[in-house]
Amino acid sequence: MLLQIAWKNIWRNKVRSAVILTAIALGIFAGVFNMAFYYGMVEQRIETAISTEVSHLQIHQKKYLIDPDSKNSIANATALALDISRLPAVKHTSNRTLVNAMISSAESGSGVRLVGIHPEDEKRITDIHNRVVEGSYLEGVNRNPILIGEKLAQQLNIKNRSKLVVTLQNTEGEMMYASFRVTGIYRTTNPAYDEITAFVRSTDLETLAGIPPNHAHEIAIFLNNSTTLDATMSALQMQRPDLEVQSWRELMPEVGLVEESMDVSMYVFMGIILFALLFGIINTMLMAVLERRKELGMLMAIGMNKKKIFGMITFETMVLSLTGGVAGILIGGALTLYLSHQGIDLTHWGWAAAYESMGYDTMVYPILKSHMLIRITLMVLLTGFLGSLYPAYKALKLNPADAIRIDI
Amino acid sequence: MKVIDIKNITKTYTDSEVEVHAVNGVNLSFEQGEFAAIVGPSGSGKTTLLNMLGGLDTPTSGEIHIGGTNMASLKGSQLIDFRLYNIGFVFQAYNLIPVLTAKENAEFILQMQGIPKKERETRVVELLTAVGLGDRLDSRPSKLSGGQQQRVAVARALASKPKFILADEPTANLDSNSTENLLDIMEELNREEKITFIFSTHDARVVKKAHRVITLEDGKIISDEVKAIH
């Protein structure tokens, strides 16, 4: 009966309840949608970071991380990569040779990180081949093909099929020059990455930089499931303590940090909304209690004890808060569901470029997860409970003998 | 059998350093099945006395025993529970819960006592039928007349089978017909069920029906007249 009374009491003053319910629903809607939007944005960033830039795990020589010299490579990399790819948690591996170089066109030059790849292996773990916007993926040219980012192409003012000169220091410390032919231009969601990363065939780079065959600077590992990340990382690290095994969180600390701080910042944001709503809830319930002093006095007189009075008011406030909260979650959830298919195109907004420069996709697909909804619901209930305390205290302070004679 | 035994109670308020004796040395007892009215002018102490009888106020000195229990021995929630199980209240302004139906209002007190639903319903329908509202079980207070609302309040007070019912000016807001009707119902319940009713009233119609009339003035009993004995 308490639930029934609480529900009926809420609708005693329809306008007042509708106002606070609307405020709660709008606040929760704003919080839910904001959460879904940023979760979507960050998840996409992480997905891009893993599938395009770094994979789940990478293995390097320890020395390479301190001094990224081409001499500091992993010997017998092919056999090691083969061993790793046989682990059940691992989907594919790809060996890479990495050399910092100067790249020049007829008009301009730029510092780049040359990534020497085995094109077919790389296809299995990154989606760079799907991000080629012009030309092809290191195909169509027999000698020294190179795939460069759109941003770099703009900077060098070159087109597909243009010739570039690559200057680098080989493992002996000598300066080496070679001309490469652009076979394709790619574009990821991270222009900063596109600007400094160029792909060549590993065999071409080994020859030019004097890297011994079967050596690699980096073994990139793509897992079947990201939940096995920590376990696989530990296992590999134990197996090869002489090498450094790193996850994408360490390789892209800025993305890892955003992921880690996301939960806290989103719930703080939701907390601020609920804190503001708390005052509205207190005000509404206080008015409801003061209007019902006579009735509360009667209930106390006929034998409703303080625990039940407290429970009744708390219950009513929580039902009020939850009703508004559920309405907000439903509206926010429906809009998220719709936009999770349609996407939100940030290019319509002025600040899209700023997000893009940080590596975020300008097409955001919001995400809502059940654990978010459960936590939001619990937060709404807690707000309702807190909002009931002062009105309930005022009710408990009533003297039944006086309250039943109040003229309202 | 004595239901209420009041031994030399006083209630003193201090107003601007002046002591006011709202109730002053009252000795009184009520037997099971009485139909008594406490009368007196405004400020004579009727309401204070009724509040103390109902456990809503405590005497400054003296003792009140209800069914053998010294009210002073009950603290906090014990006193509230004592009211729940032993005392029925009927108020001047009916004080029904507006969002509940007549049946739900009468049932509410039984629910607080933890009585099972089926038993509650049987008891409440029986009582509301007894007060002439068998056909208005599902009406909300706003759809009932003042007299009908007060009859729901009587049914609510009776629902928990209390030792006695305190009615504070129950007819003050009612017209003549409703008053007559309500008093007839209460008298019938008193006669047939031996339920003890104690009224505080100004209403001559209530005084006329009462079997015992206690008159208060300046906090003291100036007369205690028994008109009829059951």
XYZ file of C-alpha atoms in Angstrom:
638
model
C 0.000 0.000 0.000
C 2.954 2.350 0.644
C 3.885 2.282 -3.053
C 0.270 2.936 -3.983
C 0.013 5.864 -1.521
C 3.384 7.258 -2.638
C 2.267 7.163 -6.269
C -1.112 8.762 -5.449
C 0.523 11.419 -3.266
C 2.818 12.446 -6.106
C -0.217 13.319 -8.212
C -2.012 15.352 -5.537
C -0.557 18.529 -6.954
C -0.232 17.631 -10.618
C 1.374 20.859 -11.817
C 4.014 20.922 -9.090
C 4.890 17.269 -9.610
C 4.923 17.680 -13.390
C 7.388 20.573 -13.072
C 9.864 18.643 -10.919
C 9.399 15.449 -12.958
C 10.147 17.385 -16.133
C 13.239 18.909 -14.519
C 14.476 15.488 -13.364
C 13.711 13.885 -16.728
C 15.513 16.648 -18.648
C 18.504 16.546 -16.305
C 18.835 12.772 -16.535
C 18.262 12.860 -20.279
C 21.082 15.413 -20.632
C 23.365 13.300 -18.449
C 22.534 10.023 -20.192
C 22.942 11.449 -23.662
C 26.155 13.241 -22.750
C 27.517 9.977 -21.345
C 26.469 8.007 -24.417
C 28.004 10.615 -26.721
C 31.385 10.707 -24.990
C 31.519 6.950 -24.454
C 30.819 6.506 -28.148
C 33.504 9.017 -29.045
C 36.143 7.486 -26.762
C 35.304 3.899 -27.721
C 35.668 4.817 -31.372
C 38.998 6.477 -30.585
C 40.205 3.362 -28.779
C 38.966 1.146 -31.581
C 40.798 3.294 -34.134
C 43.916 3.367 -31.979
C 43.909 -0.441 -31.800
C 42.778 -1.312 -35.294
C 44.681 1.368 -37.200
C 47.586 2.587 -35.144
C 48.999 0.312 -32.468
C 47.077 -3.025 -32.180
C 46.418 -4.510 -28.755
C 50.016 -5.313 -27.864
C 53.469 -4.496 -29.169
C 56.868 -6.031 -28.446
C 60.118 -4.066 -28.734
C 63.704 -4.423 -27.697
C 64.062 -2.756 -24.308
C 66.912 -0.664 -25.682
C 64.786 0.486 -28.625
C 62.340 2.192 -26.270
C 65.179 4.233 -24.774
C 67.073 4.791 -28.014
C 64.935 4.213 -31.134
C 67.974 3.441 -33.248
C 67.523 1.006 -36.120
C 70.290 -1.163 -34.608
C 68.082 -1.999 -31.619
C 65.966 -4.619 -33.334
C 64.574 -7.998 -32.282
C 66.531 -10.914 -33.760
C 64.701 -14.010 -35.053
C 61.531 -11.933 -35.154
C 59.782 -14.200 -37.659
C 60.059 -17.280 -35.445
C 58.996 -15.299 -32.395
C 55.979 -13.840 -34.202
C 55.018 -17.326 -35.370
C 55.209 -18.643 -31.808
C 53.089 -15.789 -30.551
C 50.485 -16.183 -33.279
C 49.972 -19.782 -32.121
C 48.691 -18.597 -28.712
C 44.915 -19.112 -28.479
C 44.258 -15.495 -27.441
C 46.161 -14.113 -30.442
C 44.464 -13.508 -33.769
C 47.411 -12.282 -35.846
C 50.842 -10.723 -35.589
C 52.798 -8.427 -37.835
C 56.528 -7.653 -37.796
C 57.527 -4.079 -38.511
C 60.782 -2.304 -39.118
C 60.809 1.295 -38.017
C 63.165 4.022 -39.135
C 62.917 7.769 -38.692
C 63.626 9.466 -41.984
C 63.452 12.684 -43.939
C 61.093 12.632 -46.874
C 61.293 15.218 -49.629
C 59.252 16.153 -52.647
C 60.252 18.638 -55.302
C 58.741 21.410 -53.224
C 59.054 20.477 -49.580
C 60.403 18.079 -46.989
C 59.238 16.577 -43.738
C 60.373 14.258 -40.970
C 58.492 10.938 -40.966
C 58.446 7.597 -39.296
C 58.880 4.950 -41.952
C 57.046 1.760 -41.081
C 58.347 -1.240 -42.960
C 55.604 -3.827 -43.201
C 54.854 -7.174 -44.756
C 51.717 -5.944 -46.566
C 49.720 -9.165 -46.300
C 50.518 -9.647 -42.579
C 49.703 -6.024 -41.857
C 46.345 -6.348 -43.597
C 45.364 -8.936 -40.989
C 45.920 -6.662 -38.030
C 45.417 -3.063 -39.131
C 42.879 -1.509 -41.424
C 45.224 0.926 -43.173
C 44.509 -0.878 -46.458
C 40.851 0.062 -46.038
C 41.702 3.687 -45.412
C 43.394 4.306 -48.750
C 41.555 7.246 -50.317
C 43.610 7.502 -53.506
C 45.724 4.932 -55.361
C 46.378 1.517 -53.856
C 47.963 -0.235 -50.882
C 51.666 -0.628 -51.801
C 50.649 -2.253 -55.080
C 51.275 -1.487 -58.750
C 54.916 -0.482 -58.357
C 57.725 -3.004 -58.242
C 60.437 -0.815 -56.821
C 60.149 1.082 -53.536
C 56.401 1.736 -53.224
C 55.331 4.073 -50.411
C 51.920 4.753 -48.835
C 51.616 8.167 -47.215
C 48.989 10.008 -45.201
C 46.756 12.626 -46.749
C 48.038 15.297 -44.416
C 51.653 14.560 -45.398
C 50.724 14.587 -49.076
C 49.211 18.035 -48.613
C 52.279 19.216 -46.773
C 54.619 17.912 -49.467
C 52.179 19.094 -52.144
C 52.297 15.772 -53.970
C 49.780 13.459 -55.589
C 49.510 9.734 -56.059
C 52.282 8.290 -58.289
C 54.601 11.177 -57.323
C 58.235 10.442 -56.620
C 59.721 11.108 -53.185
C 63.256 11.010 -51.887
C 63.819 9.299 -48.555
C 66.936 10.133 -46.531
C 67.845 8.067 -43.492
C 70.751 6.862 -41.418
C 71.531 3.175 -41.777
C 72.599 0.874 -38.961
C 76.243 1.799 -39.649
C 75.469 5.500 -39.188
C 75.815 6.373 -42.850
C 73.322 8.618 -44.630
C 71.369 6.712 -47.253
C 69.119 8.051 -50.021
C 66.505 6.304 -52.094
C 63.612 7.339 -54.232
C 60.155 5.924 -53.534
C 57.005 6.098 -55.651
C 53.711 6.984 -53.978
C 51.263 4.177 -54.667
C 48.539 5.401 -52.415
C 47.344 8.056 -49.982
C 45.503 7.036 -46.816
C 43.438 8.936 -44.313
C 42.690 7.843 -40.731
C 40.659 9.778 -38.189
C 43.916 11.021 -36.667
C 45.558 13.675 -38.888
C 48.555 13.888 -36.554
C 49.251 10.181 -37.229
C 48.744 10.639 -40.978
C 51.226 13.502 -41.001
C 54.177 11.537 -39.645
C 53.566 7.926 -40.667
C 54.477 6.457 -44.035
C 54.358 2.766 -44.952
C 56.896 0.946 -47.109
C 57.665 -2.711 -47.681
C 59.797 -4.158 -44.935
C 62.171 -5.722 -47.462
C 62.798 -2.322 -49.102
C 63.491 -0.661 -45.787
C 65.768 -3.483 -44.597
C 67.873 -3.089 -47.728
C 68.084 0.680 -47.461
C 68.736 0.869 -43.708
C 70.960 -2.186 -43.513
C 68.715 -4.042 -41.118
C 69.542 -7.753 -41.083
C 66.855 -10.038 -42.535
C 64.551 -11.679 -40.014
C 64.970 -8.690 -37.675
C 62.136 -6.381 -36.634
C 61.793 -3.367 -34.354
C 58.239 -4.060 -33.485
C 55.951 -7.068 -33.317
C 52.345 -5.914 -33.327
C 49.816 -8.362 -31.860
C 46.072 -8.331 -32.430
C 43.992 -10.328 -29.969
C 40.773 -12.215 -30.536
C 39.237 -10.495 -27.541
C 40.416 -7.394 -25.696
C 39.404 -8.920 -22.359
C 42.462 -11.194 -22.547
C 44.776 -8.206 -22.938
C 46.325 -8.131 -19.467
C 46.686 -11.899 -19.180
C 48.312 -12.239 -22.606
C 50.617 -9.316 -21.896
C 51.795 -10.886 -18.619
C 52.269 -14.286 -20.237
C 54.368 -12.865 -23.068
C 56.399 -10.728 -20.722
C 57.196 -13.766 -18.572
C 58.141 -15.745 -21.643
C 60.510 -13.054 -22.944
C 61.767 -10.928 -20.046
C 64.539 -9.537 -22.290
C 61.907 -7.781 -24.442
C 59.327 -5.156 -23.505
C 55.671 -6.059 -23.981
C 53.326 -3.061 -23.949
C 49.593 -2.679 -24.305
C 47.848 0.043 -26.280
C 47.250 1.862 -22.980
C 50.990 2.321 -22.505
C 51.637 2.953 -26.170
C 48.949 5.633 -26.378
C 48.811 6.929 -22.820
C 46.645 9.887 -23.771
C 43.914 7.533 -25.039
C 44.361 5.207 -22.069
C 44.050 8.172 -19.714
C 40.865 9.360 -21.389
C 39.427 5.845 -21.039
C 40.427 5.612 -17.384
C 39.163 9.074 -16.461
C 36.023 8.742 -18.577
C 34.012 6.856 -15.970
C 34.909 9.230 -13.172
C 34.310 12.394 -15.199
C 30.989 11.150 -16.553
C 29.699 10.225 -13.117
C 30.931 13.530 -11.700
C 28.981 15.273 -14.476
C 25.910 13.218 -13.649
C 26.501 13.933 -9.964
C 26.493 17.674 -10.618
C 23.190 17.424 -12.506
C 21.671 15.365 -9.692
C 23.047 17.730 -7.060
C 21.256 20.626 -8.773
C 18.079 18.538 -9.049
C 18.378 17.626 -5.372
C 17.390 21.149 -4.367
C 14.317 21.029 -6.598
C 13.347 17.679 -5.081
C 13.832 18.974 -1.529
C 11.732 22.037 -2.326
C 8.910 19.991 -3.841
C 8.822 17.483 -1.006
C 9.090 20.174 1.636
C 6.038 21.894 0.166
C 4.246 18.553 0.035
C 5.060 17.846 3.690
C 4.097 21.323 4.902
C 0.797 21.097 3.029
C 0.102 17.772 4.687
C 1.002 18.668 8.256
C -2.558 18.056 9.397
C -2.676 14.661 7.738
C 0.749 13.700 9.081
C -0.364 14.802 12.551
C -3.410 12.566 12.210
C -1.253 9.619 11.088
C 1.065 10.103 14.049
C -1.915 10.398 16.408
C -3.576 7.194 15.222
C -0.343 5.274 15.643
C 1.948 5.639 12.657
C 5.392 5.490 14.181
C 8.357 7.656 13.208
C 9.988 4.879 11.224
C 6.876 4.506 9.065
C 6.464 8.300 8.641
C 10.120 8.532 7.584
C 9.680 5.544 5.290
C 6.536 6.985 3.710
C 8.166 10.325 2.864
C 11.426 8.727 1.746
C 9.547 6.250 -0.394
C 7.446 8.992 -1.955
C 10.520 11.097 -2.766
C 12.317 8.116 -4.238
C 9.294 7.184 -6.361
C 9.099 10.810 -7.560
C 12.823 10.887 -8.398
C 12.772 7.460 -10.013
C 9.753 8.343 -12.169
C 11.554 11.411 -13.524
C 14.805 9.472 -13.786
C 13.269 6.592 -15.724
C 11.556 9.072 -18.080
C 14.927 10.773 -18.651
C 16.676 7.434 -19.217
C 13.983 6.346 -21.685
C 14.194 9.588 -23.679
C 18.006 9.578 -23.575
C 18.072 5.868 -24.420
C 15.682 6.250 -27.363
C 17.684 9.132 -28.829
C 20.948 7.240 -28.282
C 19.513 4.145 -29.952
C 18.445 6.208 -32.957
C 21.765 8.050 -33.210
C 23.811 4.904 -32.631
C 22.698 3.907 -36.144
C 22.512 7.338 -37.741
C 25.616 8.799 -36.089
C 26.218 12.426 -35.167
C 28.176 14.295 -37.792
C 30.353 16.786 -35.952
C 31.411 18.480 -39.158
C 28.141 20.412 -38.898
C 29.567 22.026 -35.787
C 32.367 24.523 -35.587
C 34.517 22.536 -33.178
C 34.795 19.372 -35.266
C 38.342 20.275 -36.360
C 39.497 20.475 -32.753
C 38.261 16.937 -32.052
C 39.734 15.686 -35.298
C 43.151 17.126 -34.448
C 43.111 14.994 -31.291
C 42.448 11.850 -33.302
C 38.699 11.611 -32.717
C 36.347 10.660 -35.492
C 34.001 13.461 -36.548
C 31.192 10.927 -36.973
C 30.213 9.837 -33.493
C 27.989 6.858 -32.738
C 26.775 7.169 -29.131
C 26.847 4.067 -26.928
C 24.781 3.213 -23.871
C 25.742 0.262 -21.718
C 23.529 -1.494 -19.208
C 25.979 -0.879 -16.346
C 25.698 2.885 -17.009
C 21.907 2.727 -16.750
C 22.063 0.687 -13.553
C 24.489 3.159 -11.988
C 22.437 6.168 -13.099
C 19.295 4.577 -11.648
C 21.100 3.973 -8.350
C 22.345 7.574 -8.349
C 18.789 8.822 -8.943
C 17.536 6.669 -6.063
C 20.298 7.973 -3.817
C 19.372 11.543 -4.795
C 15.748 10.794 -3.978
C 16.769 9.398 -0.604
C 18.956 12.413 0.184
C 16.209 14.740 -1.029
C 13.756 13.133 1.378
C 15.865 13.605 4.501
C 15.078 17.250 5.265
C 11.335 17.021 4.450
C 11.147 13.796 6.496
C 12.964 15.515 9.371
C 10.417 18.371 9.237
C 7.599 15.811 9.299
C 9.093 13.953 12.257
C 9.423 17.210 14.200
C 5.644 17.741 14.019
C 3.718 17.533 17.242
C 0.628 15.468 16.369
C -1.579 17.250 18.896
C -0.801 20.627 17.293
C -0.605 19.416 13.701
C -4.125 17.948 13.627
C -5.552 21.348 14.525
C -3.654 23.347 11.908
C -5.949 25.171 9.496
C -4.557 24.710 6.019
C -14.160 -2.731 34.332
C -12.183 0.482 34.376
C -10.833 1.498 30.976
C -9.321 4.806 32.038
C -8.205 5.875 35.468
C -6.967 9.449 35.875
C -5.305 10.287 39.162
C -4.933 13.932 40.096
C -3.464 15.164 36.825
C -2.371 18.702 36.134
C -1.005 20.307 33.013
C 0.822 23.569 33.480
C 2.111 25.835 30.713
C 4.431 28.746 31.289
C 3.457 31.723 29.181
C 5.627 34.869 29.580
C 6.723 33.679 33.013
C 3.087 33.256 34.058
C 2.004 29.723 34.904
C -1.235 28.644 33.280
C -2.963 25.526 34.658
C -4.754 24.123 31.615
C -5.802 21.067 33.631
C -5.716 21.333 37.370
C -6.051 18.343 39.711
C -8.436 16.233 37.667
C -9.490 12.818 39.002
C -11.639 10.818 36.655
C -12.322 7.281 35.557
C -14.240 5.694 32.689
C -15.782 2.249 32.651
C -16.020 -0.061 29.655
C -19.012 0.927 27.467
C -19.438 4.543 28.570
C -20.819 7.168 26.223
C -19.464 10.329 27.841
C -19.129 13.953 26.846
C -16.573 16.390 28.225
C -17.998 19.886 27.922
C -16.948 23.334 28.906
C -16.228 26.748 27.457
C -13.221 27.459 25.270
C -10.025 27.366 27.315
C -11.587 25.173 29.977
C -9.013 22.418 29.303
C -11.149 19.951 27.281
C -8.661 19.585 24.449
C -5.672 19.346 26.811
C -7.425 16.650 28.811
C -8.372 14.764 25.650
C -4.783 15.028 24.330
C -3.460 13.554 27.570
C -6.056 10.752 27.463
C -4.975 10.010 23.901
C -1.260 9.957 24.779
C -0.618 12.985 22.574
C 0.416 15.091 25.556
C 1.829 14.252 28.976
C 0.593 15.572 32.302
C 2.875 17.820 34.374
C 1.894 15.748 37.405
C -0.442 12.893 38.195
C -0.983 9.583 36.432
C -3.144 8.206 33.665
C -3.763 4.461 33.533
C -5.325 2.948 30.462
C -6.373 -0.676 30.742
C -3.975 -0.971 33.684
C -1.002 0.557 31.850
C 0.550 3.681 33.336
C 0.960 6.015 30.320
C 4.031 7.613 31.903
C 5.864 4.283 31.606
C 5.592 4.357 27.814
C 8.313 6.132 25.862
C 8.598 7.172 22.216
C 7.578 4.396 19.868
C 6.007 2.381 22.720
C 3.518 5.202 23.207
C 2.781 5.401 19.482
C 2.239 1.643 19.325
C 0.040 1.868 22.411
C -2.130 4.422 20.606
C -2.244 2.215 17.519
C -3.601 -0.785 19.402
C -5.631 0.823 22.198
C -7.064 4.194 21.233
C -9.354 5.228 18.389
C -9.442 8.865 17.291
C -12.169 10.847 15.565
C -11.221 14.421 14.722
C -13.268 17.533 14.146
C -12.038 17.953 10.539
C -12.403 14.202 9.704
C -8.703 14.081 8.697
C -9.052 11.354 6.116
C -6.300 10.707 3.571
C -7.690 12.367 0.437
C -5.960 10.056 -2.056
C -7.420 6.900 -0.521
C -10.955 5.557 -0.847
C -13.282 5.157 2.138
C -12.330 1.486 2.357
C -8.608 2.186 2.098
C -8.815 4.919 4.732
C -10.474 2.591 7.198
C -8.094 -0.213 6.263
C -4.954 1.881 6.710
C -4.774 1.489 10.485
C -5.133 -2.287 10.186
C -2.351 -2.370 7.672
C -0.114 -0.550 10.135
C -0.941 -3.315 12.584
C 0.151 -5.894 10.041
C -3.277 -7.548 9.723
C -3.544 -9.818 6.626
C -5.380 -8.357 3.632
C -8.362 -10.696 3.679
C -9.017 -10.113 7.369
C -8.620 -6.337 6.881
C -11.118 -6.244 4.064
C -13.736 -8.274 5.909
C -13.463 -6.072 8.992
C -13.525 -2.789 7.073
C -16.474 -3.708 4.837
C -18.374 -4.816 7.933
C -17.644 -1.521 9.710
C -18.389 0.736 6.768
C -21.658 -1.135 6.263
C -22.431 -0.622 9.952
C -21.963 3.151 9.588
C -24.189 3.161 6.502
C -21.489 3.433 3.849
C -21.609 -0.077 2.425
C -22.338 1.373 -0.989
C -19.568 4.014 -0.865
C -16.568 1.768 -0.218
C -14.639 2.978 -3.238
C -15.476 6.672 -2.945
C -12.730 9.115 -2.164
C -13.303 11.655 0.654
C -13.829 14.461 -1.864
C -16.868 12.563 -3.198
C -18.413 12.162 0.262
C -20.396 14.660 2.353
C -19.015 15.907 5.690
C -21.276 13.506 7.575
C -20.188 10.574 5.411
C -16.525 11.481 5.861
C -16.951 11.566 9.611
C -18.608 8.158 9.486
C -15.573 6.840 7.599
C -13.445 8.365 10.396
C -15.565 6.484 12.971
C -15.112 3.259 11.005
C -11.361 3.888 10.874
C -11.252 4.504 14.623
C -13.189 1.287 15.267
C -11.203 -0.835 12.827
C -8.397 -1.649 15.227
C -10.834 -2.658 18.021
C -9.488 -0.039 20.455
C -10.233 0.077 24.174
C -12.020 3.405 23.690
C -12.634 6.127 21.117
C -11.758 9.776 21.680
C -13.826 12.109 19.526
C -12.729 15.735 19.540
C -15.719 17.888 18.559
C -16.834 15.278 15.984
C -19.996 17.144 14.986
C -18.561 20.673 14.828
C -18.489 20.713 11.027
C -21.725 18.807 10.435
C -25.276 19.888 9.714
C -28.185 18.763 11.930
C -29.140 15.713 9.894
C -25.579 14.458 9.634
C -25.014 15.077 13.346
C -28.147 13.173 14.269
C -27.219 10.329 11.977
C -23.632 10.128 13.249
C -24.694 10.213 16.886
C -27.277 7.473 16.277
C -24.622 5.276 14.695
C -22.149 5.861 17.524
C -24.817 5.250 20.161
C -25.835 2.033 18.465
C -22.203 0.844 18.338
C -21.879 1.780 21.992
C -25.025 -0.078 22.952
C -24.509 -3.185 20.877
C -20.725 -3.549 20.863
C -20.037 -1.952 24.274
C -17.560 0.446 22.673
C -16.490 3.298 24.951
C -16.872 6.773 23.431
C -15.500 9.943 25.025
C -16.359 13.206 23.290
C -15.132 16.706 23.832
C -17.867 18.970 22.559
C -19.718 22.239 22.565
C -22.621 20.713 20.740
C -25.852 20.539 22.720
C -27.028 17.655 20.501
C -24.056 15.566 21.590
C -24.584 16.514 25.226
C -28.206 15.445 24.918
C -27.244 12.008 23.616
C -24.393 11.487 26.093
C -25.027 9.205 29.056
C -22.473 11.003 31.176
C -21.552 14.692 30.971
C -18.367 15.977 32.583
C -18.127 19.752 32.750
C -14.756 21.461 32.932
C -14.019 25.031 33.852
C -10.581 26.555 34.304
C -9.043 23.109 34.125
C -11.172 21.643 36.906
C -14.173 19.358 36.892
C -17.131 21.319 38.131
C -19.707 18.628 37.494
C -19.838 14.960 36.536
C -23.398 13.951 35.765
C -24.426 10.415 34.876
C -27.697 10.456 32.927
C -28.136 6.810 32.179
C -26.343 3.600 33.062
C -26.007 0.666 30.674
